[in-house]
Coordinates of C-alpha atoms in Angstrom, one line a residue:
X1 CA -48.4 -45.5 182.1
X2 CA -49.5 -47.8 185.3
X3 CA -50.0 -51.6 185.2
X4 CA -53.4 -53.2 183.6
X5 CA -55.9 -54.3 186.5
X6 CA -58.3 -56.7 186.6
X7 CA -60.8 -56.0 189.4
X8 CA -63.6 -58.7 190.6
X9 CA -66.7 -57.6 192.2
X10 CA -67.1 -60.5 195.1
X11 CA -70.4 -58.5 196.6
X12 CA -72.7 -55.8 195.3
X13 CA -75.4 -55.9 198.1
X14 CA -75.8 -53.4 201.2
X15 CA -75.5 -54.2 204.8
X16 CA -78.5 -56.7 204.7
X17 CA -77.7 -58.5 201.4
X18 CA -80.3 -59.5 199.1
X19 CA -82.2 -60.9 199.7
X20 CA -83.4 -59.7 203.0
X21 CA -83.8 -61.9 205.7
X22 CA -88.1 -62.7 205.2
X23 CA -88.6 -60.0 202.1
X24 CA -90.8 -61.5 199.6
X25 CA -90.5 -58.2 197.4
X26 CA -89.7 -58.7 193.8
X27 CA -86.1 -58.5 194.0
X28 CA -85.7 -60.7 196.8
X29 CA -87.8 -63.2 194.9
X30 CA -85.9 -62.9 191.8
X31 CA -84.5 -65.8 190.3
X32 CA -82.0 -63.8 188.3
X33 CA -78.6 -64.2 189.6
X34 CA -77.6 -60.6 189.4
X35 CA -80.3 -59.9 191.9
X36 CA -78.5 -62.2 194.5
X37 CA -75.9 -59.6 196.5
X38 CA -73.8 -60.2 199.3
X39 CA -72.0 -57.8 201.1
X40 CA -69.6 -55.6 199.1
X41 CA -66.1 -56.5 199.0
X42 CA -63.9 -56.3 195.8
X43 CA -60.9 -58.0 194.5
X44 CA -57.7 -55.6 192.1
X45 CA -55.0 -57.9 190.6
X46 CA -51.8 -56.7 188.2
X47 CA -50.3 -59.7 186.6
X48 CA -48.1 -60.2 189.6
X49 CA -49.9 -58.9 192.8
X50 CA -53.8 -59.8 193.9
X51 CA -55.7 -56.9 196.8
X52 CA -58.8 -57.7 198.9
X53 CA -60.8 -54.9 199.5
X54 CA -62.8 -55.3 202.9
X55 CA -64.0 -58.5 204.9
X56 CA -67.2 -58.7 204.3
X57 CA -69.5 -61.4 206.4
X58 CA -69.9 -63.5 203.2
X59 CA -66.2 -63.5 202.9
X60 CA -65.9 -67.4 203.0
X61 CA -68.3 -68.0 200.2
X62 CA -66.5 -65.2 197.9
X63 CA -63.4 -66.5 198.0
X64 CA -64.9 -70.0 197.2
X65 CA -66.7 -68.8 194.1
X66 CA -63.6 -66.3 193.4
X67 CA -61.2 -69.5 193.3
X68 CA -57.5 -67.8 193.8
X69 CA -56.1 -68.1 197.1
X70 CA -52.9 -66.2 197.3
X71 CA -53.2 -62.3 198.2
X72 CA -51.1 -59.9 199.2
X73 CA -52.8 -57.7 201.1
X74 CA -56.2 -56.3 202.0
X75 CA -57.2 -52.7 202.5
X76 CA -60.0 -51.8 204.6
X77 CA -62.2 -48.9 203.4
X78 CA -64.0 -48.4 207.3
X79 CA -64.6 -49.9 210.4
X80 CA -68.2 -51.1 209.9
X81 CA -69.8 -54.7 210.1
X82 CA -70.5 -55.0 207.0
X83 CA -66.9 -54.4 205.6
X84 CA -65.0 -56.5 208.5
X85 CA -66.5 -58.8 210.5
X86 CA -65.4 -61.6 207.5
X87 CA -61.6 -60.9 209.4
X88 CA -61.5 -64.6 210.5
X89 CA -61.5 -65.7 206.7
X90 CA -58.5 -64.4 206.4
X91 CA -56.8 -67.1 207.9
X92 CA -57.1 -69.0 205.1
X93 CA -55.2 -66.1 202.9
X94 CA -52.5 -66.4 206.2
X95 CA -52.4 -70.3 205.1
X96 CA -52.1 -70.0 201.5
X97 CA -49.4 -67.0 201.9
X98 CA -47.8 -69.1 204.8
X99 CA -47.0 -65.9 206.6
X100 CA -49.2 -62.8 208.0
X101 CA -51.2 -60.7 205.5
X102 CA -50.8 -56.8 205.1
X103 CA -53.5 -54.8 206.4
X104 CA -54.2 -51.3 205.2
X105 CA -56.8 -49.0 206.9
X106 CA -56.5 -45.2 207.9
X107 CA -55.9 -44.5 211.7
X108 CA -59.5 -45.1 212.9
X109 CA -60.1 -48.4 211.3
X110 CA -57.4 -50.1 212.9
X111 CA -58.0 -48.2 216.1
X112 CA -61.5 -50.4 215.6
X113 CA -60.2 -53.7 214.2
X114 CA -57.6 -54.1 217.2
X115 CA -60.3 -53.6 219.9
X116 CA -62.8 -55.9 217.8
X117 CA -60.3 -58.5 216.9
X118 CA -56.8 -57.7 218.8
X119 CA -55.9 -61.4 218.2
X120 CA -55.5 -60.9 214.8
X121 CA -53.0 -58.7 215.1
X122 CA -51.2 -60.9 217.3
X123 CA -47.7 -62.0 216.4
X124 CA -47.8 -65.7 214.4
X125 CA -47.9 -67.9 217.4
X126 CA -46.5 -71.5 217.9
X127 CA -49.1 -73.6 215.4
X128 CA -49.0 -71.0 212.8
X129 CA -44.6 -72.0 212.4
X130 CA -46.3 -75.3 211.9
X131 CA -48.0 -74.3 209.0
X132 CA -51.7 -74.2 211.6
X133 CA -53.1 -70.8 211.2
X134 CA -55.8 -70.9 213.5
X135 CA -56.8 -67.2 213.9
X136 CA -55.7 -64.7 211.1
X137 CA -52.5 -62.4 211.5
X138 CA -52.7 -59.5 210.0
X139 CA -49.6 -56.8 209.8
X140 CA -51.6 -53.0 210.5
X141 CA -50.3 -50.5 207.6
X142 CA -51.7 -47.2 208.4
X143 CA -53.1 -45.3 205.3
X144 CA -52.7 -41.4 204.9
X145 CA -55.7 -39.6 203.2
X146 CA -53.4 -37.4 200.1
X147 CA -50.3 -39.7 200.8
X148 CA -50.4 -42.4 197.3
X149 CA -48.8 -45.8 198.5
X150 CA -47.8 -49.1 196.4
X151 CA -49.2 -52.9 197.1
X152 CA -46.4 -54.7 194.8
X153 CA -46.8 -53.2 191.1
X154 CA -49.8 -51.5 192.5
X155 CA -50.2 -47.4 193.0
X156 CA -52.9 -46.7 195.5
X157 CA -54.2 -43.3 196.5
X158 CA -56.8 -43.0 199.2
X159 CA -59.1 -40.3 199.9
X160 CA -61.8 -39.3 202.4
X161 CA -65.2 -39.9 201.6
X162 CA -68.3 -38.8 204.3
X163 CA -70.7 -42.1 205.1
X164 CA -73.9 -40.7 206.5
X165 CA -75.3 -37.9 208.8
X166 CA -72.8 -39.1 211.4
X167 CA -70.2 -38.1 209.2
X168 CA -68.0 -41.0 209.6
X169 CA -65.3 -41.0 207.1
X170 CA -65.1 -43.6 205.1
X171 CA -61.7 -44.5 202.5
X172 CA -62.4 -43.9 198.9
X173 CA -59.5 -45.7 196.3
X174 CA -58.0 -45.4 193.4
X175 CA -55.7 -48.2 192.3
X176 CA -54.4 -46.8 189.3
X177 CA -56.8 -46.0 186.7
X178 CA -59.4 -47.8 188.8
X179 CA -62.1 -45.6 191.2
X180 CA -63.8 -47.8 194.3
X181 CA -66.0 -45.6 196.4
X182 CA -68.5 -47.2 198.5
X183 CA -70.5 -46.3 201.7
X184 CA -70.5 -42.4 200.7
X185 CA -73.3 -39.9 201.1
X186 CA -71.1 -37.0 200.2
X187 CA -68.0 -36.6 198.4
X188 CA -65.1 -33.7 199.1
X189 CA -63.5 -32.0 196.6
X190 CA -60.5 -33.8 197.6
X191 CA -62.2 -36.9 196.4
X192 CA -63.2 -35.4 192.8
X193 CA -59.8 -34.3 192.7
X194 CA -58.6 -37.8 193.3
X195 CA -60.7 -39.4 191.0
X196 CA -59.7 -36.5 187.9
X197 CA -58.9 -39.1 184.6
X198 CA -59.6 -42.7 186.2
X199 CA -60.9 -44.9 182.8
X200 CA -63.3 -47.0 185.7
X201 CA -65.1 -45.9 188.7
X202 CA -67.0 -48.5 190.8
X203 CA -69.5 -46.5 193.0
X204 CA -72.0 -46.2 196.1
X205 CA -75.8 -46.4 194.4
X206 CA -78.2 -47.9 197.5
X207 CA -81.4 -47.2 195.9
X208 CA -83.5 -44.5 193.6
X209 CA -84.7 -42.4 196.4
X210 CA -82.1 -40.0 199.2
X211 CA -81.4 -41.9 202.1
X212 CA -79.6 -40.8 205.2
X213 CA -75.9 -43.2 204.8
X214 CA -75.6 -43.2 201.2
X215 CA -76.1 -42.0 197.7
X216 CA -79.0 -42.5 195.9
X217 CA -79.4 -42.7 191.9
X218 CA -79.8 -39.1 190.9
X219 CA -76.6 -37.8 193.0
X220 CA -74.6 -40.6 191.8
X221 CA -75.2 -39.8 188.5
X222 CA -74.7 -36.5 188.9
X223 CA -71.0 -37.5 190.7
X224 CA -70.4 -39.8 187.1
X225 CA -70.9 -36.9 184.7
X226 CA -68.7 -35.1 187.0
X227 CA -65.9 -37.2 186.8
X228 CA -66.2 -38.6 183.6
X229 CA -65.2 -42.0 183.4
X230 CA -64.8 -44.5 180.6
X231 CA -67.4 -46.8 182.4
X232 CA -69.7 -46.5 185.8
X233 CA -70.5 -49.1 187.8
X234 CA -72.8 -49.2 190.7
X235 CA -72.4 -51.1 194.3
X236 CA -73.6 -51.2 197.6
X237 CA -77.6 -51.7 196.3
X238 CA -80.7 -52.7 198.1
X239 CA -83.6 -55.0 197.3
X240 CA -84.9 -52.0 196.1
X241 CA -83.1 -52.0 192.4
X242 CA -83.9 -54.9 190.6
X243 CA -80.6 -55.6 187.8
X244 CA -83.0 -56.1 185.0
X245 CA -84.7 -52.8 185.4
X246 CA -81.9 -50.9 186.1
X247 CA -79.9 -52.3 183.8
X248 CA -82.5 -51.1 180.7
X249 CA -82.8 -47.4 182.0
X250 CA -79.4 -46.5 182.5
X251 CA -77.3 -43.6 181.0
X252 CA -74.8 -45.3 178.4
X253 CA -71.8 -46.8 180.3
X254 CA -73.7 -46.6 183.9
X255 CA -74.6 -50.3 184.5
X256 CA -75.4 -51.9 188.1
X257 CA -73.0 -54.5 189.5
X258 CA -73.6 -58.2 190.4
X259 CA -71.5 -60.7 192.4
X260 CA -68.9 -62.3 190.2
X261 CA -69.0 -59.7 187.8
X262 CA -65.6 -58.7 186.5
X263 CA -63.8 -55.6 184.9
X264 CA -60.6 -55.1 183.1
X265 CA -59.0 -51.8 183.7
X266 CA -56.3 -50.6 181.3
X267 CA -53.2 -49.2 182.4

């Protein structure tokens, strides 16, 4: 039996947010909260150990509506924008923690963090031993598709999910009896295999029609009956799915996602 989670959905929006920079479409006109998304980037906490899941760009103003401080790692699903460039925020994590912060990502994604931001994987220099941490310090742990690591109480097994026609991989999760898979356009067996008896399943769900990077409602649908969970939730959406209407048409236990929303996964 594994620990109880408790996982926080800090963003829900794809790569532009919602809304879009000069839409005046419906959604990005909406006054319903749920219909305001940052970037995606969620939070898993045990009683006794809290994960970040990607740096998004609207990192700062997540953690300030989020309101806990202390962390003891984050894990990077990929290497793009969307999911990183918020690193600098962590400094604020390296402050709280007064120490550098784990950082999990498969081979590539460090590979791409250290030649986008090599200072932050810098050793802690002279202002940081003064309690200053200018820069974030982050400590790489390379993840292993297939090979289940621990964050504290924590069991994590990654997979490999495939983002787009480029067929960048991209790190699918399961924290227990939790499922996180954003930025997908197909899964591998390996990935239905992973997910087999998870009670929760956060999931990729950009918009009702196929696009090119990511899954679109009928496939991921078609992915929830496969694997079965207690409760689907969907992430990484457009200003093209408006909450409200979603929301009403919805298989039973399929919802969409919102910032803040917030999900308690038994153990």
């Amino acid at each position: 039996m594994g620990v109880a989670l408790k996982v926080t959905m800090l963003g829900s929006g794809a790569s532009s947010g919602v809304p879009v920079i000069g839409c005046g479409c419906a959604v990005c006109s909406s006054r319903d909260p749920r219909d305001k998304r940052t970037r995606v980037s969620i939070v898993v906490e045990s009683s006794t150990t809290r994960v970040l899941v990607d740096a998004s760009p609207d990192l700062r103003q997540q953690l300030l509506a989020f309101g806990a401080t202390k962390f003891d790692a984050v894990v990077f699903t990929h290497e793009h924008a969307d999911h990183m460039h918020g690193i600098d925020e962590l400094r604020a994590l390296n402050w709280h923690k007064n120490g550098p912060l784990d950082a999990y990502a498969d081979a590539r994604t460090l590979v791409a963090a250290k030649r986008r931001f090599g200072y932050a994987f810098e050793p802690p220099g002279a202002l940081a031993a003064k309690g200053a941490w200018v820069v974030p310090v982050l400590t790489p742990r390379v993840v292993e598709p297939g090979v289940p690591f621990r964050i504290g109480d924590i069991d994590v097994a990654a997979f490999v999910q495939i983002h787009g026609e480029d067929r960048d991989p991209t790190l699918g999760l399961r924290f227990g009896r939790f499922g996180y898979s954003t930025d997908v356009k197909e899964m591998p067996e390996a990935g239905f295999a992973a997910l087999a008896g998870i009670d929760t399943w956060i999931v990729d769900c950009l918009q009702a029609d196929p696009n090119w990077a990511h899954s679109h409602l009928a496939q991921t649908l078609d992915w929830i009956e496969r694997v079965g969970p207690r409760r689907a939730i969907l992430t990484h959406m457009n200003h093209r799915v408006g909450y409200t209407d979603w929301a009403s048409k919805l298989p039973k236990g399929v919802e969409p996602g919102y910032d803040g929303l917030v999900i308690d996964v038994p153990g």
